[in-house]
């Protein structure tokens, strides 16, 4: 059975630095008919469980710990028995959302997670947040970038714990070096490809956001 990518969009809010915004988040589930990995757990456990079905959940991977990506992660973990994995540099953001519940494990750069016969490789891509990570699936020709890279440019860096120079360096050295045909599955909005975004790096740097 070949691994596949299932997708849902959930709606809710994102809050940081005393401001709250309405957002739609992508949820990605990678696996086969027997097992899967969930990328991000934003707002709606029921919608995510519908994507999962009766599969065994290997892990719930947080691309970063902003509240609109981890709000229901502990609840989903309790429902599925799966561990929540987060890069330790984002623990400060996690603790703002879940001060009484720790993640179950850590993500590290270069770590691999095997699911449904395919391998996901963790790429630490800080900038949007200190512990932001992308997941590269070479067998699927895809990379899951969270809020690091979108169709049209980098993720936002105007809030606490973010840095524009850092996100540009992450995109330049960790993402734009992937094969140009690699499909980019983002944390919000539409898919793109590495080849479609790579020519615009200098424009992003010039505009400064």
PDB file of C-alpha atoms in Angstrom:
ATOM      1  CA  UNK A   1       0.000   0.000   0.000  1.00  0.00           C
ATOM      2  CA  UNK A   2       1.471   3.333  -1.076  1.00  0.00           C
ATOM      3  CA  UNK A   3       1.433   6.190   1.379  1.00  0.00           C
ATOM      4  CA  UNK A   4      -0.930   9.033   0.558  1.00  0.00           C
ATOM      5  CA  UNK A   5      -1.653  12.536   1.800  1.00  0.00           C
ATOM      6  CA  UNK A   6      -5.085  13.382   3.213  1.00  0.00           C
ATOM      7  CA  UNK A   7      -6.092  16.971   3.883  1.00  0.00           C
ATOM      8  CA  UNK A   8      -8.676  18.978   5.778  1.00  0.00           C
ATOM      9  CA  UNK A   9      -9.158  22.665   6.546  1.00  0.00           C
ATOM     10  CA  UNK A  10     -10.292  23.734  10.013  1.00  0.00           C
ATOM     11  CA  UNK A  11     -11.348  27.205  11.117  1.00  0.00           C
ATOM     12  CA  UNK A  12     -10.689  29.002  14.377  1.00  0.00           C
ATOM     13  CA  UNK A  13      -8.477  31.727  15.802  1.00  0.00           C
ATOM     14  CA  UNK A  14      -4.808  32.576  16.227  1.00  0.00           C
ATOM     15  CA  UNK A  15      -3.778  34.664  19.244  1.00  0.00           C
ATOM     16  CA  UNK A  16      -0.391  36.126  20.127  1.00  0.00           C
ATOM     17  CA  UNK A  17       0.896  39.417  21.537  1.00  0.00           C
ATOM     18  CA  UNK A  18      -2.562  40.408  22.741  1.00  0.00           C
ATOM     19  CA  UNK A  19      -4.231  40.177  19.336  1.00  0.00           C
ATOM     20  CA  UNK A  20      -6.592  37.533  17.930  1.00  0.00           C
ATOM     21  CA  UNK A  21      -7.329  36.748  14.282  1.00  0.00           C
ATOM     22  CA  UNK A  22      -9.684  34.372  12.486  1.00  0.00           C
ATOM     23  CA  UNK A  23      -7.744  31.751  10.542  1.00  0.00           C
ATOM     24  CA  UNK A  24      -8.216  28.676   8.381  1.00  0.00           C
ATOM     25  CA  UNK A  25      -5.589  25.983   8.945  1.00  0.00           C
ATOM     26  CA  UNK A  26      -4.503  23.060   6.822  1.00  0.00           C
ATOM     27  CA  UNK A  27      -4.282  19.684   8.520  1.00  0.00           C
ATOM     28  CA  UNK A  28      -2.189  17.050   6.748  1.00  0.00           C
ATOM     29  CA  UNK A  29      -2.379  13.324   7.428  1.00  0.00           C
ATOM     30  CA  UNK A  30       0.271  11.126   5.794  1.00  0.00           C
ATOM     31  CA  UNK A  31       0.093   7.342   5.734  1.00  0.00           C
ATOM     32  CA  UNK A  32      -1.559   4.272   4.257  1.00  0.00           C
ATOM     33  CA  UNK A  33      -4.709   2.371   5.190  1.00  0.00           C
ATOM     34  CA  UNK A  34      -3.152   1.040   8.399  1.00  0.00           C
ATOM     35  CA  UNK A  35      -1.205   3.899   9.968  1.00  0.00           C
ATOM     36  CA  UNK A  36      -0.643   7.628   9.672  1.00  0.00           C
ATOM     37  CA  UNK A  37       1.081  10.719  11.011  1.00  0.00           C
ATOM     38  CA  UNK A  38      -0.908  13.893  11.727  1.00  0.00           C
ATOM     39  CA  UNK A  39       0.743  17.239  11.020  1.00  0.00           C
ATOM     40  CA  UNK A  40      -0.684  19.922  13.316  1.00  0.00           C
ATOM     41  CA  UNK A  41      -3.831  19.841  15.440  1.00  0.00           C
ATOM     42  CA  UNK A  42      -5.396  23.301  15.121  1.00  0.00           C
ATOM     43  CA  UNK A  43      -9.034  23.656  16.112  1.00  0.00           C
ATOM     44  CA  UNK A  44     -11.254  20.635  15.588  1.00  0.00           C
ATOM     45  CA  UNK A  45     -10.539  17.137  16.887  1.00  0.00           C
ATOM     46  CA  UNK A  46     -13.586  15.653  15.152  1.00  0.00           C
ATOM     47  CA  UNK A  47     -12.457  16.835  11.720  1.00  0.00           C
ATOM     48  CA  UNK A  48      -8.983  15.385  12.261  1.00  0.00           C
ATOM     49  CA  UNK A  49     -10.329  12.073  13.543  1.00  0.00           C
ATOM     50  CA  UNK A  50     -12.493  11.833  10.436  1.00  0.00           C
ATOM     51  CA  UNK A  51      -9.333  12.067   8.323  1.00  0.00           C
ATOM     52  CA  UNK A  52      -7.613   9.459  10.484  1.00  0.00           C
ATOM     53  CA  UNK A  53     -10.478   6.961  10.418  1.00  0.00           C
ATOM     54  CA  UNK A  54      -9.573   3.716  12.158  1.00  0.00           C
ATOM     55  CA  UNK A  55      -5.841   3.982  11.447  1.00  0.00           C
ATOM     56  CA  UNK A  56      -3.108   3.772  14.057  1.00  0.00           C
ATOM     57  CA  UNK A  57      -1.605   7.212  14.607  1.00  0.00           C
ATOM     58  CA  UNK A  58       2.180   6.971  14.794  1.00  0.00           C
ATOM     59  CA  UNK A  59       2.618  10.586  15.947  1.00  0.00           C
ATOM     60  CA  UNK A  60       1.052  14.025  16.064  1.00  0.00           C
ATOM     61  CA  UNK A  61       3.759  16.330  14.727  1.00  0.00           C
ATOM     62  CA  UNK A  62       3.585  20.049  15.501  1.00  0.00           C
ATOM     63  CA  UNK A  63       5.271  22.092  12.787  1.00  0.00           C
ATOM     64  CA  UNK A  64       5.446  24.837  15.440  1.00  0.00           C
ATOM     65  CA  UNK A  65       3.643  25.765  18.645  1.00  0.00           C
ATOM     66  CA  UNK A  66       1.494  28.766  17.777  1.00  0.00           C
ATOM     67  CA  UNK A  67      -1.926  28.178  19.287  1.00  0.00           C
ATOM     68  CA  UNK A  68      -3.636  27.694  15.926  1.00  0.00           C
ATOM     69  CA  UNK A  69      -1.400  24.682  15.266  1.00  0.00           C
ATOM     70  CA  UNK A  70      -1.436  22.934  18.664  1.00  0.00           C
ATOM     71  CA  UNK A  71      -4.660  23.954  20.390  1.00  0.00           C
ATOM     72  CA  UNK A  72      -6.268  20.485  20.284  1.00  0.00           C
ATOM     73  CA  UNK A  73      -3.030  18.474  20.217  1.00  0.00           C
ATOM     74  CA  UNK A  74      -3.343  17.126  23.791  1.00  0.00           C
ATOM     75  CA  UNK A  75      -7.005  16.240  23.230  1.00  0.00           C
ATOM     76  CA  UNK A  76      -6.144  14.451  19.985  1.00  0.00           C
ATOM     77  CA  UNK A  77      -3.319  12.621  21.754  1.00  0.00           C
ATOM     78  CA  UNK A  78      -5.704  11.390  24.438  1.00  0.00           C
ATOM     79  CA  UNK A  79      -8.199  10.256  21.789  1.00  0.00           C
ATOM     80  CA  UNK A  80      -5.654   8.366  19.685  1.00  0.00           C
ATOM     81  CA  UNK A  81      -2.904   7.369  22.119  1.00  0.00           C
ATOM     82  CA  UNK A  82      -0.338   9.022  19.831  1.00  0.00           C
ATOM     83  CA  UNK A  83       2.592  11.091  21.110  1.00  0.00           C
ATOM     84  CA  UNK A  84       2.789  14.821  20.373  1.00  0.00           C
ATOM     85  CA  UNK A  85       6.212  15.758  18.980  1.00  0.00           C
ATOM     86  CA  UNK A  86       7.570  19.321  19.043  1.00  0.00           C
ATOM     87  CA  UNK A  87      10.967  20.933  18.554  1.00  0.00           C
ATOM     88  CA  UNK A  88      12.181  22.006  22.022  1.00  0.00           C
ATOM     89  CA  UNK A  89      12.946  25.561  20.870  1.00  0.00           C
ATOM     90  CA  UNK A  90       9.190  26.127  20.598  1.00  0.00           C
ATOM     91  CA  UNK A  91       8.427  25.022  24.135  1.00  0.00           C
ATOM     92  CA  UNK A  92       8.033  28.659  25.232  1.00  0.00           C
ATOM     93  CA  UNK A  93       5.143  29.055  22.774  1.00  0.00           C
ATOM     94  CA  UNK A  94       3.640  25.679  23.664  1.00  0.00           C
ATOM     95  CA  UNK A  95       3.598  26.605  27.351  1.00  0.00           C
ATOM     96  CA  UNK A  96       1.518  29.703  26.550  1.00  0.00           C
ATOM     97  CA  UNK A  97      -1.182  27.415  25.153  1.00  0.00           C
ATOM     98  CA  UNK A  98      -0.805  24.319  27.342  1.00  0.00           C
ATOM     99  CA  UNK A  99       0.962  25.320  30.566  1.00  0.00           C
ATOM    100  CA  UNK A 100      -0.087  22.119  32.333  1.00  0.00           C
ATOM    101  CA  UNK A 101       0.568  19.603  29.543  1.00  0.00           C
ATOM    102  CA  UNK A 102       3.991  18.874  28.062  1.00  0.00           C
ATOM    103  CA  UNK A 103       4.630  17.488  24.587  1.00  0.00           C
ATOM    104  CA  UNK A 104       5.427  13.776  24.613  1.00  0.00           C
ATOM    105  CA  UNK A 105       8.631  13.946  22.603  1.00  0.00           C
ATOM    106  CA  UNK A 106      11.021  16.179  20.712  1.00  0.00           C
ATOM    107  CA  UNK A 107      11.663  16.816  17.042  1.00  0.00           C
ATOM    108  CA  UNK A 108      15.301  17.175  16.003  1.00  0.00           C
ATOM    109  CA  UNK A 109      16.847  18.271  12.739  1.00  0.00           C
ATOM    110  CA  UNK A 110      17.507  15.251  10.539  1.00  0.00           C
ATOM    111  CA  UNK A 111      15.205  12.969  12.524  1.00  0.00           C
ATOM    112  CA  UNK A 112      13.183  10.538  10.413  1.00  0.00           C
ATOM    113  CA  UNK A 113       9.661   9.264  10.990  1.00  0.00           C
ATOM    114  CA  UNK A 114       8.559   6.224   9.018  1.00  0.00           C
ATOM    115  CA  UNK A 115       4.880   5.738   8.249  1.00  0.00           C
ATOM    116  CA  UNK A 116       3.045   3.709   5.653  1.00  0.00           C
ATOM    117  CA  UNK A 117       6.284   2.685   3.968  1.00  0.00           C
ATOM    118  CA  UNK A 118       7.466   6.259   3.446  1.00  0.00           C
ATOM    119  CA  UNK A 119       9.938   8.388   5.371  1.00  0.00           C
ATOM    120  CA  UNK A 120       9.421  11.906   6.656  1.00  0.00           C
ATOM    121  CA  UNK A 121      12.607  13.827   7.369  1.00  0.00           C
ATOM    122  CA  UNK A 122      12.517  16.647   9.897  1.00  0.00           C
ATOM    123  CA  UNK A 123      14.068  19.910   8.712  1.00  0.00           C
ATOM    124  CA  UNK A 124      14.501  22.539  11.426  1.00  0.00           C
ATOM    125  CA  UNK A 125      13.413  25.734   9.643  1.00  0.00           C
ATOM    126  CA  UNK A 126      13.297  28.483  12.300  1.00  0.00           C
ATOM    127  CA  UNK A 127      12.214  32.063  11.747  1.00  0.00           C
ATOM    128  CA  UNK A 128       8.434  32.065  11.994  1.00  0.00           C
ATOM    129  CA  UNK A 129       9.142  30.618  15.410  1.00  0.00           C
ATOM    130  CA  UNK A 130      12.354  29.317  17.022  1.00  0.00           C
ATOM    131  CA  UNK A 131      11.410  25.647  16.720  1.00  0.00           C
ATOM    132  CA  UNK A 132       9.537  25.698  13.429  1.00  0.00           C
ATOM    133  CA  UNK A 133      10.061  22.512  11.447  1.00  0.00           C
ATOM    134  CA  UNK A 134       9.244  21.288   7.963  1.00  0.00           C
ATOM    135  CA  UNK A 135       8.731  17.633   7.029  1.00  0.00           C
ATOM    136  CA  UNK A 136      10.238  16.406   3.758  1.00  0.00           C
ATOM    137  CA  UNK A 137       8.818  13.278   2.144  1.00  0.00           C
ATOM    138  CA  UNK A 138      11.068  12.505  -0.856  1.00  0.00           C
ATOM    139  CA  UNK A 139       9.078   9.403  -1.862  1.00  0.00           C
ATOM    140  CA  UNK A 140       5.964  11.577  -2.135  1.00  0.00           C
ATOM    141  CA  UNK A 141       7.748  14.473  -3.822  1.00  0.00           C
ATOM    142  CA  UNK A 142       6.425  16.764  -1.112  1.00  0.00           C
ATOM    143  CA  UNK A 143       7.487  18.989   1.750  1.00  0.00           C
ATOM    144  CA  UNK A 144       5.174  20.142   4.534  1.00  0.00           C
ATOM    145  CA  UNK A 145       6.352  23.603   5.531  1.00  0.00           C
ATOM    146  CA  UNK A 146       3.966  24.678   8.284  1.00  0.00           C
ATOM    147  CA  UNK A 147       4.126  28.474   8.361  1.00  0.00           C
ATOM    148  CA  UNK A 148       7.710  28.745   7.070  1.00  0.00           C
ATOM    149  CA  UNK A 149       6.998  28.939   3.319  1.00  0.00           C
ATOM    150  CA  UNK A 150       3.732  29.757   1.557  1.00  0.00           C
ATOM    151  CA  UNK A 151       2.654  30.308  -2.011  1.00  0.00           C
ATOM    152  CA  UNK A 152       4.043  33.812  -2.417  1.00  0.00           C
ATOM    153  CA  UNK A 153       6.692  33.980   0.254  1.00  0.00           C
ATOM    154  CA  UNK A 154       7.819  33.428   3.826  1.00  0.00           C
ATOM    155  CA  UNK A 155       5.555  33.103   6.822  1.00  0.00           C
ATOM    156  CA  UNK A 156       4.957  36.119   9.017  1.00  0.00           C
ATOM    157  CA  UNK A 157       7.767  37.346  11.252  1.00  0.00           C
ATOM    158  CA  UNK A 158       6.249  40.433  12.856  1.00  0.00           C
ATOM    159  CA  UNK A 159       5.422  38.889  16.219  1.00  0.00           C
ATOM    160  CA  UNK A 160       7.242  37.680  19.305  1.00  0.00           C
ATOM    161  CA  UNK A 161       9.807  34.895  18.887  1.00  0.00           C
ATOM    162  CA  UNK A 162      10.060  35.392  15.106  1.00  0.00           C
ATOM    163  CA  UNK A 163      12.810  36.808  12.900  1.00  0.00           C
ATOM    164  CA  UNK A 164      12.803  37.691   9.196  1.00  0.00           C
ATOM    165  CA  UNK A 165      16.515  37.100   8.564  1.00  0.00           C
ATOM    166  CA  UNK A 166      16.274  33.681  10.165  1.00  0.00           C
ATOM    167  CA  UNK A 167      13.255  32.573   8.115  1.00  0.00           C
ATOM    168  CA  UNK A 168      14.922  33.728   4.882  1.00  0.00           C
ATOM    169  CA  UNK A 169      18.014  31.714   5.741  1.00  0.00           C
ATOM    170  CA  UNK A 170      15.884  28.656   6.544  1.00  0.00           C
ATOM    171  CA  UNK A 171      14.068  28.923   3.231  1.00  0.00           C
ATOM    172  CA  UNK A 172      17.255  29.571   1.279  1.00  0.00           C
ATOM    173  CA  UNK A 173      19.317  26.743   2.750  1.00  0.00           C
ATOM    174  CA  UNK A 174      16.778  24.088   3.781  1.00  0.00           C
ATOM    175  CA  UNK A 175      13.804  24.405   1.406  1.00  0.00           C
ATOM    176  CA  UNK A 176      14.887  25.982  -1.887  1.00  0.00           C
ATOM    177  CA  UNK A 177      17.638  23.354  -2.106  1.00  0.00           C
ATOM    178  CA  UNK A 178      14.990  20.624  -2.531  1.00  0.00           C
ATOM    179  CA  UNK A 179      14.117  19.433  -6.063  1.00  0.00           C
ATOM    180  CA  UNK A 180      12.164  22.139  -7.914  1.00  0.00           C
ATOM    181  CA  UNK A 181       9.243  19.814  -8.628  1.00  0.00           C
ATOM    182  CA  UNK A 182       8.703  19.234  -4.891  1.00  0.00           C
ATOM    183  CA  UNK A 183       5.127  20.104  -3.917  1.00  0.00           C
ATOM    184  CA  UNK A 184       4.893  22.475  -0.944  1.00  0.00           C
ATOM    185  CA  UNK A 185       1.988  21.693   1.402  1.00  0.00           C
ATOM    186  CA  UNK A 186       1.583  24.734   3.649  1.00  0.00           C
ATOM    187  CA  UNK A 187       0.048  25.487   7.030  1.00  0.00           C
ATOM    188  CA  UNK A 188      -2.483  27.874   5.502  1.00  0.00           C
ATOM    189  CA  UNK A 189      -3.683  28.393   1.955  1.00  0.00           C
ATOM    190  CA  UNK A 190      -2.835  26.751  -1.340  1.00  0.00           C
ATOM    191  CA  UNK A 191      -0.073  24.381  -2.369  1.00  0.00           C
ATOM    192  CA  UNK A 192       2.863  25.568  -4.435  1.00  0.00           C
ATOM    193  CA  UNK A 193       6.174  24.075  -5.584  1.00  0.00           C
ATOM    194  CA  UNK A 194       9.778  24.766  -4.723  1.00  0.00           C
ATOM    195  CA  UNK A 195      10.417  25.686  -8.368  1.00  0.00           C
ATOM    196  CA  UNK A 196       7.589  28.223  -8.380  1.00  0.00           C
ATOM    197  CA  UNK A 197       8.870  30.003  -5.271  1.00  0.00           C
ATOM    198  CA  UNK A 198      12.649  29.870  -5.711  1.00  0.00           C
ATOM    199  CA  UNK A 199      12.946  32.680  -8.296  1.00  0.00           C
ATOM    200  CA  UNK A 200      11.307  35.161  -5.914  1.00  0.00           C
ATOM    201  CA  UNK A 201      13.729  34.973  -2.978  1.00  0.00           C
ATOM    202  CA  UNK A 202      15.394  38.301  -3.765  1.00  0.00           C
ATOM    203  CA  UNK A 203      11.973  39.985  -4.040  1.00  0.00           C
ATOM    204  CA  UNK A 204      11.042  38.736  -0.571  1.00  0.00           C
ATOM    205  CA  UNK A 205      14.309  40.017   0.869  1.00  0.00           C
ATOM    206  CA  UNK A 206      13.796  43.404  -0.783  1.00  0.00           C
ATOM    207  CA  UNK A 207      10.294  43.837   0.595  1.00  0.00           C
ATOM    208  CA  UNK A 208      11.482  42.747   4.030  1.00  0.00           C
ATOM    209  CA  UNK A 209       8.531  40.593   5.076  1.00  0.00           C
TER     210      UNK A 209
END
